[in-house]
Amino acid sequence: MGRAMGLAGLLLGLLLVPAVLLSTSLGRGDPPPEPELGLGLGLGEGPLAAAAEDSLWPLPQSLRTSRRQLQLAPDRFQLVHGAGSSAGPGCGILQDAFRRYYEYIFGQSRWRSPGRRWPSLRRELSQLQVVIAAPEPGCDSYPRLASSEAYYLTIAEPVAVLKADEVWGALRGLETFSQLVHEDDYGSFLVNESVIYDFPRFAHRGILLDTSRHYLPLKSILTNLDAMAFNKFNVLHWHIVDDQSFPYQSMYFPELSNKGAYSYNHIYTPTDVRLVIEYARLRGIRVIPEFDTPGHTQSWGKGQKDLLTPCYNGEQPSGSFGPINPIWNSTYDFMTKFFKEISSVFPDAYIHLGGDEVSFDCWKSNPDVKDFMKEQGFGIDYAKLESYYIQKILDIVSSYNKGYMVWQEVFDNKAQLKPDTVVEVWMANNYAHELSSVTQAGFTAILAAPWYLDYISYGQDWKKYYSVEPRNFPGSEKQKKLLIGGEACLWGEFVDATNLTPRLWPRASAVGERLWSSSNVTDLQDAYKRLSNHRCRMLRRGIAAEPLFVGYCAHEARG
Amino acid sequence: MAAARPLLLLLAALGPAGAVWPQPLRQLSPPAAGRCPLSPGLFRFSYASGSAVGPGCAVLDEAFQRYRALIFGAARSAESKQPWRKPCTELSVLVSTPGCDGFPSLNSNESYKLHISRDSLLLYADAVWGALRGLETFSQLVGRDEDGMYYVNETEIVDSPRFPHRGLLLDTSRHYLPLKAILQTLDVMAYNKLNVFHWHIVDDPSFPYESFTFPELSKQGAFNAMTHVYTASDVQAVIEYARLRGIRVIAEFDTPGHTQSWGPGAPDLLTPCYLGKDPSGTYGPINPILKSTYQFVTSLFQEVGAVFPDYFLHLGGDEVDFTCWKSNPQIRAFMEEMGFGDDYTKLESFYIQRLLDIVSSLGKGYMVWQEVFDNRVKVRPDTIIHVWKNSPPYKEEMANVTKAGYKALLSAPWYLNRISYGQDWMAAYQVEPLDFTGSPEQKALVIGGEACMWGEYVDVTNLAPRLWPRAGAVAERLWSDATVRNLQDAYRRLASFRCELLRRGVQAQPLFVGYCDHEFDGV
């Protein structure tokens, strides 16, 4: 039978499985080879000290940890606001995060009676004090591209201190702290004295979900936001509508989803959308909706008459429709109103306007469109018509004080873009060259091309995603800085609630570390070990993340 | 952005009620077929008078309950208030051969006839196993109209499987699968009319089978001896759960390779490998030169043969690496003594030969992976050769195996763990198992096939969506007539069957874009 792992897989398996087994069972033997952490790690050489970093994901920028262990007592340990913090008990984001992370840290041990006292043979860590330094902590605001996610975490007896400029950094630091606490053989919760200074390498670290090819129940989206926070992702790119269905329930144009959704059960109501935005905000995640036009809009046509271009068969309309009709005023009236709604529903400063894969066949077939081309002096260059349309949409959206993201074709077709436009590079063919062109033109770029996670293959493909170096394109230092991040995309042709989570996690985690950690964190063996443990932790927290390879977790998914 | 356009742009049409998966041998619907309304409150299954089995027959009693729940879900349960008979309130089942307490076997008769008219709903089967298949078909025929009314259209079905062995392999060694995941898989197998659960229960990475003869095997060899094991009662539960669904459980204890996890709990069982003159501390395949090995194997298979009621055991025999044997001086001396020269396949055959004799003496038949045949081990005439390799092409192997007069079982094109982008169920579906060079007698020796879900990258988190509905493609290939192979028709029926699976709570992934009325809400 054999299926066997293939030689490479086999070798790797032999090398790596023992490491997984060691770190998940607690009776550790020899520590695995010292990982290259890039930054000083000198103190922790004993087997127990190694445990802490063995499961950190994504790896912090700077980490020093000692062998001195502190014990946390579930019935005494507290997450609190520290002295001098600009945030206090009125800070909803932190209050919720304190409760959440307490659960993640001690989750399985809630059976302990609150009054029970454990004889503490070790030094105890009694508090994690969170201090927000900025005068305006940001408790009621939304995360932004420019938000500070940096934090400084010192864990020492008797209290740990987590300092961050804004609440967003505190959220990241809480995640790291929760990853450092581990349970020993006797059920004690231990953390090593450590000092961590951490910040993201890239400001935009996104996951794209597609709710048009298949509808994703609200619960799936929320669960995914949890997993994103565990991996320090900070952008949900919500590809909410497309050709196949229009699940977004518009207040101005309810017919769009009445007619364009798969069914009345397959829609996102305004309440659903608000819930997603708030759930994401509490985890420091921005929600950027994508309303892709003028292509990918078949489902819009069902609920909005005269929006799409009628295609012709010779002299007669064929009955089918193409992209949005760019030649009518009514189109722009509709878009003006529609994007007014979108701009107010979604608080983020950016809207994704799509602009990809416009097929010109239908436009070419339509006599009115052809007349218009002539009138405008476009000749037979339909890219000009596309740009004409996009230009008007960009102006509309700009007028609502929103910035925009677009797929790379909009740049390629030379539409005139505002300087702060974010161009998303998705075409796998020579994406380095595209990054170079986009940044040379002075635009901000986001990379998605090597991270189309819907393209599955046999084996450990996370390594491929992990090994991408986003800044590896020809260009000046200034150009490199214009690459602000990336997105892992899970297109929905073959994905719905049944397979979303195991297909996304932990494969997207590989992208998460690439976008957060230092560029020299590239050791696959070390990553395998940490990611295996991180995956087990995700299982414990209720995320059905699939295995990297052979092995097991102490707490398996329930199934 | 945009994921590439798939090859086949098919709409995810919701199939009408009446599209059955796998497709029955013959289905006739009268031109003016009427519609029989079914009332959740009134409808019931019953034994026809003259049936050789009746109330008390656990296989059918339980199936009646199961299918009522599957058909009507949470709709009102049976409470027969009206004394008079209405049309379509009862499906009568007539089984002509007695027998409810046995186990299904390779020779079980799974054929059935289903008669649906407004006058009567009748299911005929030779044996209870056929009745189970007929109940599944009936449940798939039931539809629901816009008003929520359940109905079934008038129709006549005559059905029987093309191949008697329609299996699914699960691997519980690379990753442990909780009992619940196995039982759920058995449910879905029954929905697909698959009838063999090939339980690849142990392998190199772990030994989760709790042996009462050799408890140390799982104590030392399981991932975790307390949590990642199958106790005797777990195994019994699997076997009985499968039996009630007409599914055989064939256990595989693969030797002499793939046995690393056996070593810690069975001292001296594995071959010590050498580095030059000294043992290296690592171990290879089972040590074929020690008497103690055969004593151990005899005791273990005595237990396994008794625990698993099926006539067949799967003895593995694949992928034996000779490096360790070659390094070991005692083995080399033994080779010389036996006159094997440098041909280690002879040593492998020596071991397998003795193993087969042991298993035969226990009154069991066996299945083996194709290497055992390739290495010319003398096997009994009723041995089943399991063809898994793609090189040389499996069609050649099928021809060779059957030419030598052995029964053949096909898995090579159905390694469902090997995933790829897109609608790969189509490739699995288009396989024709009998498409190899050989006489009709040879073709008759092909008893079926198995879809394999090896566990390197699969555990309970992704098992169900990776398996379903992809394994459904294999199920139809093995059940339905060879002429049933139109992809577009299959797409339509499989997409609709997949929605039915969701409705039944199965985490079956989508074939392509679209939706189901009942989406999966488990997350």
Short mmCIF file of C-alpha atoms in Angstrom, two decimals, chain A residues 1-6 9 17 21 208 212-215 217 219-220 223 239 242-244 262-263 265-266 290 292 296 356-357 407 409 426 452 454-460 491-499 501-503 535 539 542-559, chain B residues 1-6 9 169 171 173-176 178 180-181 184 200 203-205 223-224 227-228 252 254 258 318-319 369-371 388-389 415 417-423 454-462 465-466 498 502 506-523:
data_model
loop_
_atom_site.label_atom_id
_atom_site.label_comp_id
_atom_site.label_asym_id
_atom_site.label_seq_id
_atom_site.Cartn_x
_atom_site.Cartn_y
_atom_site.Cartn_z
CA MET A 1 0.00 0.00 0.00
CA GLY A 2 2.59 2.39 0.88
CA ARG A 3 1.34 5.84 0.00
CA ALA A 4 4.48 6.47 1.78
CA MET A 5 5.64 9.83 2.49
CA GLY A 6 8.00 10.02 -0.38
CA GLY A 9 8.78 13.30 3.73
CA VAL A 17 8.48 13.45 14.74
CA LEU A 21 6.45 13.79 20.58
CA LEU A 208 -9.17 36.51 2.45
CA SER A 212 -19.86 34.14 -2.65
CA ARG A 213 -18.75 30.85 -4.20
CA HIS A 214 -20.00 29.26 -1.01
CA TYR A 215 -21.81 30.93 1.82
CA PRO A 217 -22.17 30.72 8.23
CA LYS A 219 -20.07 31.06 13.13
CA SER A 220 -17.40 29.97 10.64
CA THR A 223 -14.19 31.05 14.53
CA HIS A 239 -14.61 38.94 -0.50
CA ASP A 242 -18.98 37.71 -6.63
CA ASP A 243 -20.54 36.12 -9.71
CA GLN A 244 -22.11 33.21 -7.90
CA TYR A 262 -28.35 31.59 -2.99
CA SER A 263 -31.42 31.69 -0.75
CA ASN A 265 -30.91 31.65 4.43
CA HIS A 266 -27.68 32.50 2.68
CA GLU A 290 -14.43 43.75 -1.22
CA ASP A 292 -15.43 43.67 -6.88
CA HIS A 296 -17.30 39.24 -11.15
CA ASP A 356 -9.70 42.05 -11.74
CA GLU A 357 -10.33 39.70 -14.62
CA TRP A 407 -6.26 44.03 -7.66
CA GLU A 409 -4.97 44.79 -13.15
CA TRP A 426 -2.20 38.20 -7.08
CA TYR A 452 -3.46 31.09 -2.67
CA ASP A 454 -7.19 27.13 -1.99
CA TYR A 455 -4.68 25.53 -4.32
CA ILE A 456 -4.14 22.40 -2.30
CA SER A 457 -1.58 19.72 -2.99
CA TYR A 458 -0.37 16.56 -1.29
CA GLY A 459 2.09 16.89 1.56
CA GLN A 460 3.56 19.69 3.62
CA TRP A 491 -11.05 31.26 -2.51
CA GLY A 492 -14.31 29.46 -2.17
CA GLU A 493 -14.83 27.34 -5.29
CA PHE A 494 -14.14 24.20 -3.30
CA VAL A 495 -14.44 25.49 0.24
CA ASP A 496 -17.37 25.91 2.57
CA ALA A 497 -18.02 25.48 6.27
CA THR A 498 -17.27 21.75 6.03
CA ASN A 499 -13.61 22.16 5.15
CA THR A 501 -10.99 25.50 9.07
CA PRO A 502 -8.76 22.47 8.44
CA ARG A 503 -7.85 23.79 5.00
CA ARG A 535 -1.41 23.55 15.97
CA LEU A 539 -6.97 22.36 18.76
CA GLY A 542 -11.36 24.78 19.55
CA ILE A 543 -9.89 25.34 16.10
CA ALA A 544 -9.99 22.17 13.99
CA ALA A 545 -6.56 22.79 12.48
CA GLU A 546 -5.30 19.88 10.43
CA PRO A 547 -2.07 18.02 11.19
CA LEU A 548 1.25 18.95 9.59
CA PHE A 549 2.39 15.35 9.55
CA VAL A 550 2.31 12.10 11.53
CA GLY A 551 1.95 12.43 15.28
CA TYR A 552 -0.55 13.43 17.88
CA CYS A 553 -1.65 16.09 20.31
CA ALA A 554 -2.37 15.59 23.97
CA HIS A 555 -5.77 17.16 23.36
CA GLU A 556 -7.15 16.00 20.05
CA ALA A 557 -10.05 17.63 18.31
CA ARG A 558 -13.33 16.10 19.28
CA GLY A 559 -14.65 15.51 15.83
CA MET B 1 -7.40 37.66 -7.61
CA ALA B 2 -9.72 35.05 -8.77
CA ALA B 3 -9.05 31.45 -8.47
CA ALA B 4 -8.72 29.96 -11.90
CA ARG B 5 -11.84 28.90 -13.67
CA PRO B 6 -12.50 25.22 -13.18
CA LEU B 9 -18.54 24.87 -15.40
CA LEU B 169 -9.36 2.01 4.35
CA ASP B 171 -5.32 4.44 8.97
CA SER B 173 -1.60 4.63 13.23
CA ARG B 174 -0.23 7.78 11.57
CA HIS B 175 -2.91 9.64 13.47
CA TYR B 176 -5.29 8.29 16.05
CA PRO B 178 -11.41 8.76 17.97
CA LYS B 180 -16.71 8.52 17.21
CA ALA B 181 -14.96 9.43 13.96
CA GLN B 184 -19.50 8.26 11.82
CA HIS B 200 -5.25 -0.31 9.00
CA ASP B 203 1.82 0.77 11.61
CA ASP B 204 5.23 2.34 12.26
CA PRO B 205 4.14 5.49 14.11
CA PHE B 223 0.98 7.68 21.10
CA ASN B 224 -0.54 7.77 24.55
CA THR B 227 -6.01 8.10 25.51
CA HIS B 228 -4.80 7.06 22.07
CA GLU B 252 -4.81 -5.22 8.99
CA ASP B 254 0.90 -5.36 8.53
CA HIS B 258 5.70 -1.11 8.98
CA ASP B 318 4.24 -4.33 1.67
CA GLU B 319 7.32 -2.13 1.45
CA TRP B 369 -0.60 -6.24 -0.53
CA GLN B 370 0.67 -6.98 -4.01
CA GLU B 371 4.35 -7.40 -3.10
CA TRP B 388 -1.91 -0.58 -4.74
CA LYS B 389 1.09 0.41 -6.82
CA TYR B 415 -5.55 6.83 -2.81
CA ASN B 417 -5.25 10.95 0.77
CA ARG B 418 -3.39 12.27 -2.27
CA ILE B 419 -5.28 15.49 -2.68
CA SER B 420 -5.07 17.99 -5.49
CA TYR B 421 -6.84 21.17 -6.54
CA GLY B 422 -10.21 20.88 -8.21
CA GLN B 423 -12.72 18.15 -8.87
CA TRP B 454 -3.83 7.01 4.59
CA GLY B 455 -3.19 9.03 7.66
CA GLU B 456 0.05 10.97 7.22
CA TYR B 457 -1.87 14.21 6.86
CA VAL B 458 -5.27 13.18 8.10
CA ASP B 459 -6.81 13.11 11.52
CA VAL B 460 -10.20 13.84 12.97
CA THR B 461 -9.93 17.51 11.99
CA ASN B 462 -10.01 16.86 8.25
CA PRO B 465 -14.43 16.49 4.39
CA ARG B 466 -11.45 14.86 2.73
CA ARG B 498 -23.70 15.61 -0.89
CA LEU B 502 -25.08 17.54 5.00
CA VAL B 506 -22.03 14.59 7.60
CA GLN B 507 -19.22 17.10 7.09
CA ALA B 508 -18.99 16.40 3.34
CA GLN B 509 -17.14 19.04 1.36
CA PRO B 510 -18.54 20.72 -1.75
CA LEU B 511 -17.86 19.48 -5.26
CA PHE B 512 -17.89 22.99 -6.64
CA VAL B 513 -19.62 26.36 -6.21
CA GLY B 514 -23.19 26.33 -5.02
CA TYR B 515 -25.15 25.75 -1.88
CA CYS B 516 -27.37 23.32 -0.04
CA ASP B 517 -30.62 24.03 1.75
CA HIS B 518 -29.10 22.56 4.88
CA GLU B 519 -25.54 23.74 5.21
CA PHE B 520 -23.07 22.26 7.63
CA ASP B 521 -23.24 24.17 10.86
CA GLY B 522 -20.77 22.31 12.99
CA VAL B 523 -17.66 24.41 12.35
#
